[in-house]
Coordinates of C-alpha atoms and ligand atoms in Angstrom, one line a residue:
M22 CA 50.3 30.1 -19.5
S23 CA 50.4 26.7 -18.0
L24 CA 53.1 25.8 -15.5
L25 CA 52.8 22.1 -16.5
L26 CA 54.1 22.8 -20.0
E27 CA 56.8 25.2 -18.8
P28 CA 60.5 24.0 -18.8
Y29 CA 62.0 23.1 -15.5
T30 CA 65.7 23.2 -14.8
L31 CA 67.6 21.0 -12.3
R32 CA 71.4 21.6 -12.1
Q33 CA 72.3 22.2 -15.8
L34 CA 69.6 20.0 -17.3
T35 CA 66.4 21.6 -18.5
L36 CA 63.3 19.4 -18.9
P37 CA 61.1 20.8 -21.7
N38 CA 58.1 20.5 -19.4
R39 CA 57.1 19.1 -16.1
I40 CA 55.5 15.9 -17.2
A41 CA 57.4 12.7 -16.7
V42 CA 56.7 9.1 -17.7
S43 CA 56.7 7.3 -14.4
P44 CA 58.8 4.1 -14.4
M45 CA 56.8 1.1 -15.6
C46 CA 58.0 -2.4 -15.8
Q47 CA 57.2 -4.0 -19.1
Y48 CA 58.4 -7.6 -18.2
S49 CA 59.4 -7.9 -21.8
A50 CA 63.2 -8.3 -21.9
A51 CA 65.4 -11.4 -22.2
D52 CA 68.6 -11.4 -20.2
G53 CA 68.0 -7.8 -19.2
L54 CA 68.4 -6.5 -22.7
A55 CA 66.2 -3.8 -24.1
N56 CA 64.5 -4.6 -27.4
D57 CA 62.1 -3.2 -30.0
W58 CA 59.2 -3.3 -27.5
H59 CA 61.1 -0.9 -25.1
L60 CA 62.1 1.3 -28.0
V61 CA 58.5 1.7 -29.2
H62 CA 57.0 1.9 -25.8
L63 CA 59.4 4.6 -24.4
G64 CA 59.8 6.2 -27.8
S65 CA 56.0 6.7 -28.2
R66 CA 55.8 8.6 -25.0
A67 CA 58.6 10.9 -26.1
V68 CA 56.8 11.5 -29.3
G69 CA 53.7 12.2 -27.2
G70 CA 55.4 15.1 -25.6
A71 CA 56.5 13.9 -22.1
G72 CA 59.4 16.0 -21.0
L73 CA 61.1 13.2 -19.1
V74 CA 60.9 9.6 -20.0
F75 CA 61.9 7.1 -17.4
T76 CA 62.7 3.5 -18.1
E77 CA 61.2 0.8 -16.0
A78 CA 62.9 -0.4 -12.8
T79 CA 66.2 -1.5 -14.3
A80 CA 67.9 -4.2 -12.3
V81 CA 71.5 -3.6 -11.1
T82 CA 72.1 -7.4 -10.6
A83 CA 70.4 -10.4 -12.2
E84 CA 69.0 -11.6 -8.8
G85 CA 67.6 -8.1 -8.3
R86 CA 65.0 -8.5 -11.0
I87 CA 61.4 -8.6 -10.1
T88 CA 60.8 -11.0 -13.0
A89 CA 63.3 -12.8 -15.3
Q90 CA 62.0 -10.5 -18.0
D91 CA 63.0 -7.1 -16.4
L92 CA 65.5 -4.7 -18.0
G93 CA 69.0 -4.8 -16.5
L94 CA 72.3 -3.0 -16.5
W95 CA 74.5 -5.5 -14.8
N96 CA 76.7 -6.1 -17.8
D97 CA 78.2 -4.1 -20.7
A98 CA 76.1 -5.9 -23.4
Q99 CA 73.0 -4.2 -21.9
V100 CA 74.3 -0.7 -22.7
A101 CA 73.9 -0.6 -26.6
P102 CA 70.2 -1.5 -26.8
L103 CA 69.4 1.2 -24.2
Q104 CA 71.6 3.7 -26.1
R105 CA 69.4 3.2 -29.2
I106 CA 66.4 4.2 -27.0
T107 CA 68.0 7.3 -25.4
R108 CA 69.1 8.4 -28.9
F109 CA 65.5 8.3 -30.1
I110 CA 64.0 9.9 -27.0
T111 CA 66.6 12.7 -27.2
A112 CA 65.9 13.3 -30.9
Q113 CA 62.2 13.9 -29.9
G114 CA 63.4 16.7 -27.6
A115 CA 62.7 14.7 -24.4
I116 CA 65.1 13.8 -21.6
P117 CA 65.8 10.1 -21.1
G118 CA 65.9 9.0 -17.4
I119 CA 66.6 5.6 -15.9
Q120 CA 65.4 4.1 -12.7
L121 CA 67.9 1.8 -11.1
A122 CA 66.6 -0.9 -8.8
H123 CA 67.1 -4.1 -6.8
A124 CA 63.9 -6.0 -6.0
G125 CA 65.3 -7.8 -2.9
R126 CA 62.8 -10.2 -1.4
K127 CA 60.3 -9.3 -4.1
A128 CA 62.5 -10.7 -6.8
S129 CA 61.9 -13.8 -8.9
T130 CA 58.1 -13.5 -9.5
H131 CA 55.9 -14.2 -12.4
R132 CA 54.9 -11.7 -15.1
P133 CA 51.7 -10.2 -13.7
W134 CA 49.6 -11.0 -16.7
L135 CA 50.1 -14.8 -16.1
G136 CA 47.9 -14.3 -13.0
K137 CA 50.2 -16.5 -10.8
R138 CA 50.9 -15.1 -7.3
G139 CA 54.2 -15.4 -5.4
S140 CA 57.7 -16.5 -6.3
V141 CA 59.0 -18.5 -9.2
K142 CA 60.8 -21.2 -7.3
P143 CA 64.4 -22.2 -8.3
E144 CA 63.2 -25.5 -9.7
D145 CA 61.0 -23.6 -12.1
G146 CA 63.7 -21.3 -13.3
G147 CA 63.6 -18.7 -10.5
W148 CA 66.1 -18.0 -7.8
V149 CA 66.2 -17.5 -4.0
P150 CA 66.0 -13.7 -3.4
V151 CA 68.0 -11.7 -1.0
G152 CA 66.9 -9.2 1.6
P153 CA 67.7 -7.5 4.9
S154 CA 66.2 -10.3 7.0
R155 CA 64.7 -13.8 6.4
I156 CA 61.2 -12.5 6.2
A157 CA 59.1 -13.4 3.2
F158 CA 56.9 -10.7 1.6
D159 CA 53.9 -13.0 2.1
P160 CA 53.3 -16.7 2.4
E161 CA 53.4 -17.2 -1.3
H162 CA 56.9 -15.6 -1.7
T163 CA 60.1 -17.4 -1.0
A164 CA 61.8 -16.1 2.2
P165 CA 65.0 -14.3 1.2
S166 CA 68.4 -15.1 2.3
E167 CA 69.9 -12.4 4.6
L168 CA 72.5 -10.3 2.9
S169 CA 75.9 -10.4 4.6
L170 CA 77.9 -7.2 5.1
A171 CA 80.1 -8.2 2.2
Q172 CA 77.1 -8.8 0.0
I173 CA 75.7 -5.4 1.0
R174 CA 78.9 -3.8 -0.2
E175 CA 78.4 -5.7 -3.5
V176 CA 74.9 -4.3 -3.9
I177 CA 76.2 -0.7 -3.5
Q178 CA 78.9 -1.4 -6.1
A179 CA 76.3 -2.9 -8.4
F180 CA 74.3 0.4 -8.3
V181 CA 77.5 2.3 -9.0
S182 CA 78.4 0.1 -12.0
A183 CA 74.9 0.3 -13.4
A184 CA 74.9 4.1 -13.0
K185 CA 78.2 4.3 -15.0
R186 CA 76.7 2.2 -17.7
A187 CA 73.5 4.3 -17.7
L188 CA 75.6 7.4 -18.3
T189 CA 77.4 5.6 -21.2
A190 CA 73.9 4.7 -22.6
G191 CA 73.0 8.3 -22.7
F192 CA 70.7 8.8 -19.8
K193 CA 70.6 12.3 -18.2
V194 CA 68.6 11.6 -15.0
V195 CA 69.2 8.6 -12.7
E196 CA 66.6 7.7 -10.1
V197 CA 67.5 5.3 -7.2
H198 CA 64.4 3.2 -6.5
A199 CA 64.0 3.1 -2.7
A200 CA 60.2 2.6 -2.8
H201 CA 57.5 0.0 -3.3
G202 CA 58.8 -2.6 -1.0
Y203 CA 62.0 -3.3 -3.0
L204 CA 65.4 -3.8 -1.5
L205 CA 66.3 -0.3 -0.3
H206 CA 62.7 0.1 1.1
Q207 CA 63.0 -3.3 2.8
F208 CA 66.0 -1.9 4.7
L209 CA 64.1 1.3 5.5
S210 CA 61.0 -0.4 6.9
P211 CA 61.0 -2.2 10.3
L212 CA 58.4 -4.6 8.9
S213 CA 61.0 -6.2 6.6
N214 CA 64.3 -5.2 8.4
Q215 CA 64.9 -7.0 11.7
R216 CA 68.7 -6.9 11.5
R217 CA 70.8 -6.3 14.7
D218 CA 73.9 -4.9 12.9
E219 CA 74.6 -1.4 11.6
Y220 CA 71.9 -1.8 8.9
G221 CA 69.0 -2.6 11.2
S222 CA 66.8 -1.6 14.2
C223 CA 67.1 2.2 14.7
F224 CA 66.3 4.8 12.1
E225 CA 69.9 5.7 11.5
N226 CA 70.7 2.1 10.7
R227 CA 67.7 1.4 8.5
I228 CA 68.4 4.4 6.3
R229 CA 72.1 3.6 6.0
L230 CA 71.9 1.5 2.8
T231 CA 69.7 4.0 1.0
L232 CA 72.1 6.8 1.9
Q233 CA 75.2 4.8 0.9
V234 CA 73.8 3.7 -2.4
T235 CA 72.6 7.3 -3.2
E236 CA 75.9 8.8 -2.1
A237 CA 77.9 6.4 -4.3
V238 CA 75.6 6.9 -7.3
R239 CA 75.8 10.7 -6.8
E240 CA 79.6 10.4 -6.8
V241 CA 79.7 8.9 -10.3
W242 CA 76.8 10.8 -11.8
P243 CA 78.0 14.1 -13.4
K244 CA 77.7 17.3 -11.3
E245 CA 75.6 19.0 -14.0
L246 CA 73.0 16.2 -14.1
P247 CA 70.3 15.4 -11.5
V248 CA 69.8 12.4 -9.2
F249 CA 66.3 11.5 -8.1
V250 CA 65.3 9.1 -5.3
R251 CA 61.9 7.4 -5.3
V252 CA 60.5 6.7 -1.9
S253 CA 57.4 5.3 -0.4
A254 CA 56.3 8.0 2.1
T255 CA 54.5 5.4 4.2
D256 CA 53.9 1.7 4.4
W257 CA 50.2 2.4 5.3
V258 CA 50.7 0.0 8.2
E259 CA 51.0 0.8 11.9
D260 CA 54.6 0.4 13.1
G261 CA 55.8 0.5 9.5
W262 CA 57.9 3.2 7.7
N263 CA 56.1 6.5 8.1
P264 CA 55.9 10.1 6.7
D265 CA 57.9 11.6 9.5
E266 CA 60.8 9.3 8.7
T267 CA 60.4 10.1 5.0
V268 CA 60.8 13.8 5.7
E269 CA 64.0 13.2 7.7
L270 CA 65.3 10.8 5.1
A271 CA 64.7 13.4 2.4
R272 CA 66.7 16.0 4.4
R273 CA 69.6 13.6 4.5
L274 CA 69.3 12.8 0.8
K275 CA 69.3 16.5 0.0
A276 CA 72.5 16.9 2.0
L277 CA 74.1 14.2 -0.3
G278 CA 73.2 16.1 -3.4
V279 CA 69.9 14.6 -4.4
D280 CA 67.9 17.0 -6.5
L281 CA 64.4 15.6 -6.3
I282 CA 62.4 13.2 -4.2
D283 CA 59.9 11.2 -6.2
V284 CA 57.2 10.5 -3.6
S285 CA 55.1 7.4 -3.9
S286 CA 53.8 5.1 -1.1
G287 CA 53.2 1.5 -0.1
G288 CA 54.6 -1.8 -1.3
T289 CA 56.1 -3.4 1.8
S290 CA 53.0 -5.1 3.2
V291 CA 50.0 -7.0 2.0
H292 CA 48.1 -5.6 5.0
A293 CA 48.4 -2.0 3.9
E294 CA 45.1 -0.1 3.8
I295 CA 45.5 2.5 1.1
P296 CA 42.9 5.2 0.7
V297 CA 43.2 5.3 -3.1
G298 CA 41.7 8.2 -4.9
P299 CA 42.7 11.1 -7.2
G300 CA 46.1 12.5 -6.2
Y301 CA 46.1 10.3 -3.0
Q302 CA 49.9 10.5 -2.6
T303 CA 50.3 14.2 -3.4
R304 CA 50.0 15.4 0.2
F305 CA 53.2 13.4 1.0
A306 CA 55.1 15.2 -1.9
E307 CA 53.9 18.5 -0.5
R308 CA 55.1 17.7 3.0
V309 CA 58.5 16.6 1.8
R310 CA 58.8 19.7 -0.4
K311 CA 57.9 22.0 2.5
E312 CA 59.6 20.3 5.4
S313 CA 62.7 18.9 3.7
E314 CA 63.0 21.9 1.4
I315 CA 63.7 19.8 -1.6
A316 CA 62.1 19.5 -5.0
T317 CA 59.5 16.8 -5.3
G318 CA 57.7 14.8 -7.9
T319 CA 54.2 13.5 -7.3
V320 CA 52.6 10.4 -8.7
G321 CA 49.5 8.4 -8.3
M322 CA 46.1 8.8 -9.9
I323 CA 46.8 12.1 -11.6
T324 CA 44.8 12.0 -14.8
E325 CA 43.5 15.5 -15.6
P326 CA 45.6 18.4 -16.9
A327 CA 43.8 20.8 -14.6
Q328 CA 44.6 18.6 -11.6
A329 CA 48.3 18.4 -12.6
E330 CA 48.4 22.2 -13.1
H331 CA 46.7 22.8 -9.7
I332 CA 49.3 20.7 -8.0
L333 CA 52.1 22.7 -9.5
R334 CA 50.5 26.1 -8.9
T335 CA 49.8 25.4 -5.3
G336 CA 53.4 24.4 -4.7
Q337 CA 52.7 20.7 -3.8
A338 CA 55.3 19.4 -6.2
D339 CA 57.7 20.4 -9.0
I340 CA 57.0 17.7 -11.5
I341 CA 54.1 15.4 -12.3
L342 CA 54.8 11.7 -13.0
L343 CA 52.1 9.8 -14.8
A344 CA 52.0 6.0 -15.3
R345 CA 48.7 4.4 -16.3
E346 CA 47.3 7.6 -17.9
L347 CA 50.2 7.6 -20.3
L348 CA 49.6 4.0 -21.2
R349 CA 46.0 4.9 -22.0
D350 CA 47.1 8.0 -23.9
P351 CA 50.7 8.5 -25.0
Y352 CA 49.8 11.9 -26.4
W353 CA 48.4 13.1 -23.0
P354 CA 51.0 16.0 -22.8
L355 CA 50.0 17.3 -26.2
H356 CA 46.4 17.1 -25.3
A357 CA 47.1 18.7 -21.9
D358 CA 48.6 21.6 -23.7
D359 CA 45.4 22.0 -25.8
D360 CA 43.3 21.7 -22.7
L361 CA 45.2 24.3 -20.7
G362 CA 45.0 26.7 -23.6
G363 CA 48.7 26.8 -24.2
N364 CA 50.8 26.4 -27.4
K365 CA 53.9 25.2 -25.7
A366 CA 53.8 21.5 -26.8
V367 CA 54.9 20.8 -30.3
W368 CA 53.4 18.0 -32.3
P369 CA 56.0 16.1 -34.2
A370 CA 56.3 17.5 -37.7
Q371 CA 55.1 14.2 -39.1
Y372 CA 51.9 14.5 -37.1
Q373 CA 51.1 18.2 -37.4
R374 CA 48.2 17.7 -39.8
A375 CA 46.6 15.7 -37.0
T376 CA 45.7 18.9 -35.3
S377 CA 43.5 20.1 -38.1
R378 CA 40.1 18.5 -37.7
E379 CA 38.0 20.7 -40.0
Q380 CA 39.3 20.1 -43.5
P381 CA 39.5 17.0 -45.7
I382 CA 43.1 16.2 -46.7
H383 CA 44.9 14.2 -49.3
E384 CA 48.5 13.1 -49.7
S385 CA 49.1 15.8 -52.2
D386 CA 48.1 18.5 -49.7
L387 CA 51.0 17.6 -47.5
R388 CA 53.7 19.1 -49.6
D389 CA 53.7 22.7 -48.5
Ligands
FMN5 C1 52.6 -1.5 -15.6 C2 53.2 -0.8 -14.4 C3 54.5 -1.0 -14.1 C4 55.1 -0.3 -13.0 N1 56.4 -0.4 -12.8 C5 57.1 0.4 -11.9 C6 58.5 0.5 -11.9 O1 59.2 -0.2 -12.6 N2 59.0 1.3 -11.0 C7 58.3 2.1 -10.1 O2 58.8 2.8 -9.3 N3 56.9 2.1 -10.2 C8 56.3 1.3 -11.1 N4 55.0 1.4 -11.3 C9 54.2 2.3 -10.5 C10 54.1 3.6 -11.3 O3 55.3 4.2 -11.6 C11 53.2 4.6 -10.5 O4 53.9 5.0 -9.3 C12 51.8 4.1 -10.2 O5 51.3 3.4 -11.3 C13 50.8 5.2 -9.8 O6 50.7 6.1 -10.9 P1 49.4 6.1 -11.8 O7 48.2 6.3 -11.0 O8 49.7 7.4 -12.7 O9 49.4 4.9 -12.6 C14 54.3 0.6 -12.3 C15 53.0 0.8 -12.6 C16 52.4 0.1 -13.6 C17 51.0 0.4 -14.0

């Protein structure tokens, strides 16, 4: 029996298995509104058997978008198109999750496939981003304007409003994006945060915004449903955010009622030297799970069912998040079930004949 395909319960929510679609920006929305692309993209992965299907980083304010084409939940009109998607995901037996995000100084960039680096300038339809300090991500990015204390309060409120809308839209898991060099991570990391007020310099001050956002989201998210936080365990740069700080942050988040830490890495610095390889971030998830005594998700170059199963069996993480592998093969969970010798995953009724490879078949055979 594979653990990977076993249900997993957090609070009163049971995921049908431990495979999650990791958040993946599609850069395909107009005005933050989900459309047919998002329905088919996310819907396909629910059909493919993933237990938890996360939306891409969904911006809590318009200026918090990485690109002008990101999904958003900063107004009520953005709820209905997402509701259509959660309805479909739920009908496939999967759980819809949403990642709420603010890009901070990494906002207002080009869609990646255009091959243009750096910021879209205001005169070209972009905007000046905001951040903890006036430090640009790299020379090609616009330096952000420094958030005032009043603006910080507005950011917290934007996360809360977006969480309420996400609930109305039918999401069951909310994930606060505090990783990959986006706004909350920018406050965590001394590389991007050089403030002298209560949000900067010492560890207690740098984690303040992530704690305040998470606490406020937890307050409006129903008690029976889980809250995740995605963190970058390390900046992979000396004097950057590090794994010891991550372990301590995870302890604080657990005390606020966070259910699972989704452990990624990097994103703050272009100078990071990342030893990429199969499962290269999993050791951080394991450390957080053991030392902070909280459930973890692991992500990053996990591609093989046996690899995922091993991670779970050896207690390194509680769920497996897959990104690119699920782009390559939306049916990965169904194939994984085959590979691991189980019969837990159920092909959609409409596709069940796909599993018989031996016999010829005609439309008329499909009636029984
Ligand atoms: C197209 C694409 C878009 C992504 N967008 C997001 C995102 O919106 N939020 C996020 O936290 N990570 C994002 N990521 C990172 C993935 O969630 C994941 O952490 C990373 O790709 C490593 O996993 P993998 O090796 O399974 O692809 C994105 C990755 C890809 C490939």
